[in-house]
Every structure is written in C-alpha cells, then in structure tokens.
Amino acid sequence: MAEEIAADTAAAKPGKRRKLHFPTAITVLFIVMLFAAALTYIVPAGEYSKLTYDASQDKFVVTKPDESTKLMPPTQKTLDKLGVSGKLENFKNGSISKPIAIPGTYERVTQAPQGVAEFLLAPIQGVYDTIDIILFVFLLGGCIGVLNYMGALNSAVAALSRITHGREYLLIIILSLLMVIGGTTFGLGEETIALYPILMPVFIAAGYDAMTCIAVIFVGASVGTMYSTINPFATGVATKAAGIAMSDGMSWRFVALVVGTVMAVAYIMVYAHRVCLDPSKSVCYDMKEKIEERWGQQGDQIEFTWHMKLSLAAFGLAFVVLVYGIVAYQWWFDYMTAVFLACSIILAFTSGLEEEVFFDKYIGGCGDLMSVALVVGVARAVNILLENGLISDTILHFFSGTVTGMGPVLFILVMLVVYIILGFFINSSSGLAVLSIPIMAPLGDAVGVSRAAVIAAYNYGQGLISYITPTGLILASLAMVDVPFSRWLKFVNPLLIATIALNAVLLVAQVLIG
C-alpha cells in the first residue's frame, strides 16, 4: 500500500506529465458524433426528390422535399423523363427497393440542427436500429463463454497447432483468401465479428500477434468488398441503380481483385514474418502479455473430451449453416441470430455442464461482448445525426458539382476522392449506391467515362475509407480483441497509402483502355 501511495504521489508532482493516449473506441465515436452534430449547424440543409415503386398501386411515387407526393405511370418513359438511370424491371421485381434520388431535383430546405437532445437520443436510436446485430453479438458471446469455460477452444487450438507446425504461414494465406472470397461474393462484413474469438488463439499459438489475426480477417473481407465482383449489396445494387448489366466491367473487377488481394496478403505476410522473428516488431508489443493472458492457452493442456468435440462440432456446424443461408437465401441478422440460438440450445446438452453453471457462463460470455455491442450502436448514431440534420443530400449535391465538366482522367480520380469522403458520411455500401449512383453515373456519360468505371470508383472509395472510418466495422473488430485504434492506424497506414495509389492506377487504366 505504501508503494502505491508513493507512486500516486510521484505521478502527481508538477514536473511529471501524464502520457497522452489515444481515446477508446466509444470516445472516438462520440467525438465523431460531435463533429456530425456541428455540421448540421454549418452545412445547409437540403434534399433530393426521391422515387419509389409502389407495387400495391402499380405506380411510381415521387416524394418531394416538402413531403408532397406525385404518382406517375411505371414505365421506362417515366424513368427517362426523370433522368433516373435504373431499368424498369429492377423497380418492379424489388431489386431496387430503397428510395432513389432523382437527378436535378436538389433543393434547400429548412435547417434542422441537431442539438443536445438530438445528440443524446442518437446513440439510443442507434442501438434500436442495430439491435439485430447486437443480439447476434450477444448470442455469439454466450456460446464462446461456454466453450471457453469447458476448455474446448484451447484443446482445439492445441490440436490445430500440432497440425500446422512449421507451416503456420498457410493460416494467413488460406484464411485471407476465404475472407476475400466472402467479401467479393456476398459482402462479408459484420459476420466476421464471430471469427475473432475463434481465430485469435490460433494465431497466438502459431507465434503471431493480435494484429495479424485482425488483418487477416478485417483486411481480407475489406479487400473482397472493395473489389466486389458479384457482391449483391455493393456491385449488384450499384449496377442496377446505374441501369447497366452486372457483367459490364466484370473483367476489370476481376483484375482489380487479383492485384489487390496479392498486395494485401503480401503486406500481411511480411508483417507477420517480421513479428515471428522478433516479437518486439509488433505494433502492440507492449500489450503482448495482456493479449496472451486472454487468448493464449491457459495452463496445462487438458484432455480433448467427447463433450468438447461434440460442442465444437455444433459450433462449427452453425457457421456452415450461416454461410449457406447468406449465400443461398440472402439471410440477414434475424436468421443468423436464430442459428446461434439453436447452437446455444444444442450446447446446453452437449457441454455436459449443470444448468446453473451453463447459464452463468453463457450470460458471462454475453457480457464480455458488451463493448462491441455499444460500439455498433453508437456508430449508427453518426449516420442518424446526418440524416436527421438533412445534410447527407447536401454533401452529395456539393460533390456532384465538383466533378462536372472535367476531363475523363481527372474526373475519375476526383470521383475516387469523392467516394472516399462520401463513404465516411454514408457508411453503407447499398445505401451509398442507391443515393449517389443515380446522380454520379450520368455525370460520367457527359465526360466520356463509362458507368462501370464510376461504379469502380464507388467501390474503391468506400472500400478505402472502410479501413479507418470510426463509423464502420473496424472499431467493433478492435473491441473484440481489446486492441486500440491507434495501433491499427500504425499498422494499416502503409497499406492504405499503397491501396490508394493502386486504385488510382486501376481507375485511370480502366478509363483509358475501356
């Protein structure tokens, strides 16, 4: 006790300064929320008229900023008259279900500044809006809590370590490629949160650090979504909003995917190899003991019992069902959560634990992921402030004006920058596509840039900013493994800069070669 008092006294001396540290994830998000709220006082409020298709009336509905509506016949002639680039069948079959911004209809509206009350209500509404993801995270945490208590994950990691001994680099290559494939085909994103508790012990046992695991999962999935080939939530929505076939520009998308993947995986492997040779090269080396205490193998290796094997089999089967449902039936978080609810029920029988012990460890596992759930909810609050402040359309209108009349090469490079910025404010691939592509695609026509190239700029831009935007998935991913945002920035900045250069070259080549 005397030593603690002396240490506190020394820290309080005038000559001693406390070392500054990077804010936690929640603090970063509240800072961004303050910035978003401030913008609603500065940026003029405005909206585009929006177009939707009402199947019950078989009519197009145009909703103006004053909320008045106008019914129009559901014909291609109507779309052409409004300057909307989507095809009629995409509206009628439900492929385009969100309101489409109508080009040339932007107008100023009454300012809607977000004050103290709105600021405080935004994160609460954010939790309501993302409750599907939050419940998914909680049920996943419960399953992991039980498996950890049983020692099943530690035993499985020990077995896997023996199998991959001497070939640990295969973990990076194989898992990165799986993440890339998931991202480019079905937009693998929030689902990856489930993988960190499983793969962290594997990478720690293989001699890598926490950042290697984060990079393999997050960068892999991000590269896949950035270079989306058939991802229905990004390229699919964007091509339909632009009125072109999904096959347009497909060859360029595959080239970009291959080159981008090779660069990202090589970067991760070089970093991981350096950490294996010298652990002090890790960007989170000072956290090594804390991370290994949580994710490393605890104590002596215990027997891999049949209870453990059955429980892990049930847990693994849940992921197989999850991926199948997402790919085959486009499941969302309601069905995904139901899969882990079913897994939880199965674990209650296969774990061999008494009912009271099972629920104690299950609820404890849910509680371990509370910080992740809060990050998800508060991140949504930023978008709520911008939307309720009526400035999202104003930001889009401003940037659409900056690219008018440029030459093709300058146009596509500026478009990349525009989508990096828009991706920060509108952190939803499908939402950004529906809002912006109907405005931006016709601008490309005017300067001789294909709509496929505009969609590539949209994919590249929103993919780039996803690496670092606090409103995206990265803070939730870091919260899963207790790694600060500052360490992530230190790791990813070189890759981010290289990817910006690569994307610029790819876009210019696509414009010049066609």
PDB file of N, CA and C in Angstrom, residues 309-345:
ATOM      1  N   LYS A 309     -15.623 -32.157 -28.162  1.00  0.00           N
ATOM      2  CA  LYS A 309     -15.704 -32.415 -29.598  1.00  0.00           C
ATOM      3  C   LYS A 309     -17.115 -32.209 -30.129  1.00  0.00           C
ATOM      4  N   LEU A 310     -18.108 -32.696 -29.399  1.00  0.00           N
ATOM      5  CA  LEU A 310     -19.497 -32.508 -29.819  1.00  0.00           C
ATOM      6  C   LEU A 310     -19.876 -31.029 -29.817  1.00  0.00           C
ATOM      7  N   SER A 311     -19.438 -30.312 -28.777  1.00  0.00           N
ATOM      8  CA  SER A 311     -19.773 -28.885 -28.670  1.00  0.00           C
ATOM      9  C   SER A 311     -19.123 -28.078 -29.773  1.00  0.00           C
ATOM     10  N   LEU A 312     -17.859 -28.373 -30.063  1.00  0.00           N
ATOM     11  CA  LEU A 312     -17.173 -27.671 -31.147  1.00  0.00           C
ATOM     12  C   LEU A 312     -17.773 -28.026 -32.505  1.00  0.00           C
ATOM     13  N   ALA A 313     -18.209 -29.267 -32.662  1.00  0.00           N
ATOM     14  CA  ALA A 313     -18.849 -29.672 -33.916  1.00  0.00           C
ATOM     15  C   ALA A 313     -20.141 -28.890 -34.132  1.00  0.00           C
ATOM     16  N   ALA A 314     -20.908 -28.721 -33.052  1.00  0.00           N
ATOM     17  CA  ALA A 314     -22.153 -27.949 -33.143  1.00  0.00           C
ATOM     18  C   ALA A 314     -21.858 -26.487 -33.479  1.00  0.00           C
ATOM     19  N   PHE A 315     -20.821 -25.951 -32.841  1.00  0.00           N
ATOM     20  CA  PHE A 315     -20.428 -24.560 -33.089  1.00  0.00           C
ATOM     21  C   PHE A 315     -19.954 -24.391 -34.537  1.00  0.00           C
ATOM     22  N   GLY A 316     -19.142 -25.321 -35.018  1.00  0.00           N
ATOM     23  CA  GLY A 316     -18.668 -25.263 -36.397  1.00  0.00           C
ATOM     24  C   GLY A 316     -19.795 -25.422 -37.397  1.00  0.00           C
ATOM     25  N   LEU A 317     -20.739 -26.317 -37.097  1.00  0.00           N
ATOM     26  CA  LEU A 317     -21.886 -26.521 -37.982  1.00  0.00           C
ATOM     27  C   LEU A 317     -22.719 -25.247 -38.093  1.00  0.00           C
ATOM     28  N   ALA A 318     -22.790 -24.494 -37.011  1.00  0.00           N
ATOM     29  CA  ALA A 318     -23.535 -23.229 -37.034  1.00  0.00           C
ATOM     30  C   ALA A 318     -22.956 -22.285 -38.091  1.00  0.00           C
ATOM     31  N   PHE A 319     -21.640 -22.253 -38.232  1.00  0.00           N
ATOM     32  CA  PHE A 319     -21.006 -21.393 -39.234  1.00  0.00           C
ATOM     33  C   PHE A 319     -21.270 -21.897 -40.649  1.00  0.00           C
ATOM     34  N   VAL A 320     -21.287 -23.201 -40.821  1.00  0.00           N
ATOM     35  CA  VAL A 320     -21.587 -23.767 -42.135  1.00  0.00           C
ATOM     36  C   VAL A 320     -23.006 -23.377 -42.555  1.00  0.00           C
ATOM     37  N   VAL A 321     -23.953 -23.538 -41.650  1.00  0.00           N
ATOM     38  CA  VAL A 321     -25.344 -23.177 -41.922  1.00  0.00           C
ATOM     39  C   VAL A 321     -25.451 -21.674 -42.188  1.00  0.00           C
ATOM     40  N   LEU A 322     -24.699 -20.884 -41.405  1.00  0.00           N
ATOM     41  CA  LEU A 322     -24.714 -19.423 -41.547  1.00  0.00           C
ATOM     42  C   LEU A 322     -24.273 -19.005 -42.948  1.00  0.00           C
ATOM     43  N   VAL A 323     -23.142 -19.527 -43.401  1.00  0.00           N
ATOM     44  CA  VAL A 323     -22.617 -19.166 -44.726  1.00  0.00           C
ATOM     45  C   VAL A 323     -23.570 -19.625 -45.817  1.00  0.00           C
ATOM     46  N   TYR A 324     -24.097 -20.834 -45.680  1.00  0.00           N
ATOM     47  CA  TYR A 324     -25.042 -21.345 -46.681  1.00  0.00           C
ATOM     48  C   TYR A 324     -26.281 -20.457 -46.774  1.00  0.00           C
ATOM     49  N   GLY A 325     -26.810 -20.066 -45.634  1.00  0.00           N
ATOM     50  CA  GLY A 325     -28.005 -19.224 -45.624  1.00  0.00           C
ATOM     51  C   GLY A 325     -27.762 -17.860 -46.242  1.00  0.00           C
ATOM     52  N   ILE A 326     -26.589 -17.285 -45.968  1.00  0.00           N
ATOM     53  CA  ILE A 326     -26.257 -15.964 -46.521  1.00  0.00           C
ATOM     54  C   ILE A 326     -26.125 -16.037 -48.033  1.00  0.00           C
ATOM     55  N   VAL A 327     -25.424 -17.062 -48.522  1.00  0.00           N
ATOM     56  CA  VAL A 327     -25.166 -17.177 -49.958  1.00  0.00           C
ATOM     57  C   VAL A 327     -26.415 -17.614 -50.717  1.00  0.00           C
ATOM     58  N   ALA A 328     -27.098 -18.628 -50.204  1.00  0.00           N
ATOM     59  CA  ALA A 328     -28.218 -19.207 -50.949  1.00  0.00           C
ATOM     60  C   ALA A 328     -29.527 -18.445 -50.769  1.00  0.00           C
ATOM     61  N   TYR A 329     -29.747 -17.891 -49.582  1.00  0.00           N
ATOM     62  CA  TYR A 329     -31.042 -17.268 -49.298  1.00  0.00           C
ATOM     63  C   TYR A 329     -30.956 -15.809 -48.864  1.00  0.00           C
ATOM     64  N   GLN A 330     -29.740 -15.228 -48.925  1.00  0.00           N
ATOM     65  CA  GLN A 330     -29.547 -13.831 -48.538  1.00  0.00           C
ATOM     66  C   GLN A 330     -30.083 -13.549 -47.130  1.00  0.00           C
ATOM     67  N   TRP A 331     -29.783 -14.446 -46.195  1.00  0.00           N
ATOM     68  CA  TRP A 331     -30.209 -14.238 -44.813  1.00  0.00           C
ATOM     69  C   TRP A 331     -29.663 -12.932 -44.268  1.00  0.00           C
ATOM     70  N   TRP A 332     -30.426 -12.326 -43.360  1.00  0.00           N
ATOM     71  CA  TRP A 332     -29.952 -11.168 -42.619  1.00  0.00           C
ATOM     72  C   TRP A 332     -29.813 -11.588 -41.161  1.00  0.00           C
ATOM     73  N   PHE A 333     -29.632 -10.622 -40.252  1.00  0.00           N
ATOM     74  CA  PHE A 333     -29.236 -10.965 -38.889  1.00  0.00           C
ATOM     75  C   PHE A 333     -30.323 -11.675 -38.084  1.00  0.00           C
ATOM     76  N   ASP A 334     -31.574 -11.592 -38.491  1.00  0.00           N
ATOM     77  CA  ASP A 334     -32.600 -12.328 -37.755  1.00  0.00           C
ATOM     78  C   ASP A 334     -32.364 -13.832 -37.868  1.00  0.00           C
ATOM     79  N   TYR A 335     -32.169 -14.316 -39.079  1.00  0.00           N
ATOM     80  CA  TYR A 335     -31.901 -15.732 -39.284  1.00  0.00           C
ATOM     81  C   TYR A 335     -30.517 -16.124 -38.759  1.00  0.00           C
ATOM     82  N   MET A 336     -29.543 -15.235 -38.933  1.00  0.00           N
ATOM     83  CA  MET A 336     -28.204 -15.524 -38.448  1.00  0.00           C
ATOM     84  C   MET A 336     -28.198 -15.689 -36.933  1.00  0.00           C
ATOM     85  N   THR A 337     -28.941 -14.830 -36.252  1.00  0.00           N
ATOM     86  CA  THR A 337     -29.036 -14.921 -34.794  1.00  0.00           C
ATOM     87  C   THR A 337     -29.768 -16.194 -34.387  1.00  0.00           C
ATOM     88  N   ALA A 338     -30.792 -16.556 -35.160  1.00  0.00           N
ATOM     89  CA  ALA A 338     -31.544 -17.772 -34.857  1.00  0.00           C
ATOM     90  C   ALA A 338     -30.644 -19.006 -34.944  1.00  0.00           C
ATOM     91  N   VAL A 339     -29.677 -18.975 -35.862  1.00  0.00           N
ATOM     92  CA  VAL A 339     -28.731 -20.095 -35.991  1.00  0.00           C
ATOM     93  C   VAL A 339     -27.942 -20.260 -34.696  1.00  0.00           C
ATOM     94  N   PHE A 340     -27.467 -19.141 -34.129  1.00  0.00           N
ATOM     95  CA  PHE A 340     -26.689 -19.241 -32.895  1.00  0.00           C
ATOM     96  C   PHE A 340     -27.563 -19.475 -31.669  1.00  0.00           C
ATOM     97  N   LEU A 341     -28.852 -19.130 -31.758  1.00  0.00           N
ATOM     98  CA  LEU A 341     -29.770 -19.525 -30.690  1.00  0.00           C
ATOM     99  C   LEU A 341     -29.922 -21.039 -30.681  1.00  0.00           C
ATOM    100  N   ALA A 342     -30.063 -21.615 -31.880  1.00  0.00           N
ATOM    101  CA  ALA A 342     -30.138 -23.072 -31.977  1.00  0.00           C
ATOM    102  C   ALA A 342     -28.845 -23.710 -31.480  1.00  0.00           C
ATOM    103  N   CYS A 343     -27.712 -23.099 -31.822  1.00  0.00           N
ATOM    104  CA  CYS A 343     -26.419 -23.610 -31.350  1.00  0.00           C
ATOM    105  C   CYS A 343     -26.345 -23.553 -29.834  1.00  0.00           C
ATOM    106  N   SER A 344     -26.860 -22.483 -29.240  1.00  0.00           N
ATOM    107  CA  SER A 344     -26.854 -22.338 -27.774  1.00  0.00           C
ATOM    108  C   SER A 344     -27.644 -23.455 -27.107  1.00  0.00           C
ATOM    109  N   ILE A 345     -28.794 -23.779 -27.691  1.00  0.00           N
ATOM    110  CA  ILE A 345     -29.638 -24.837 -27.126  1.00  0.00           C
ATOM    111  C   ILE A 345     -28.918 -26.188 -27.203  1.00  0.00           C
TER     112      ILE A 345
END
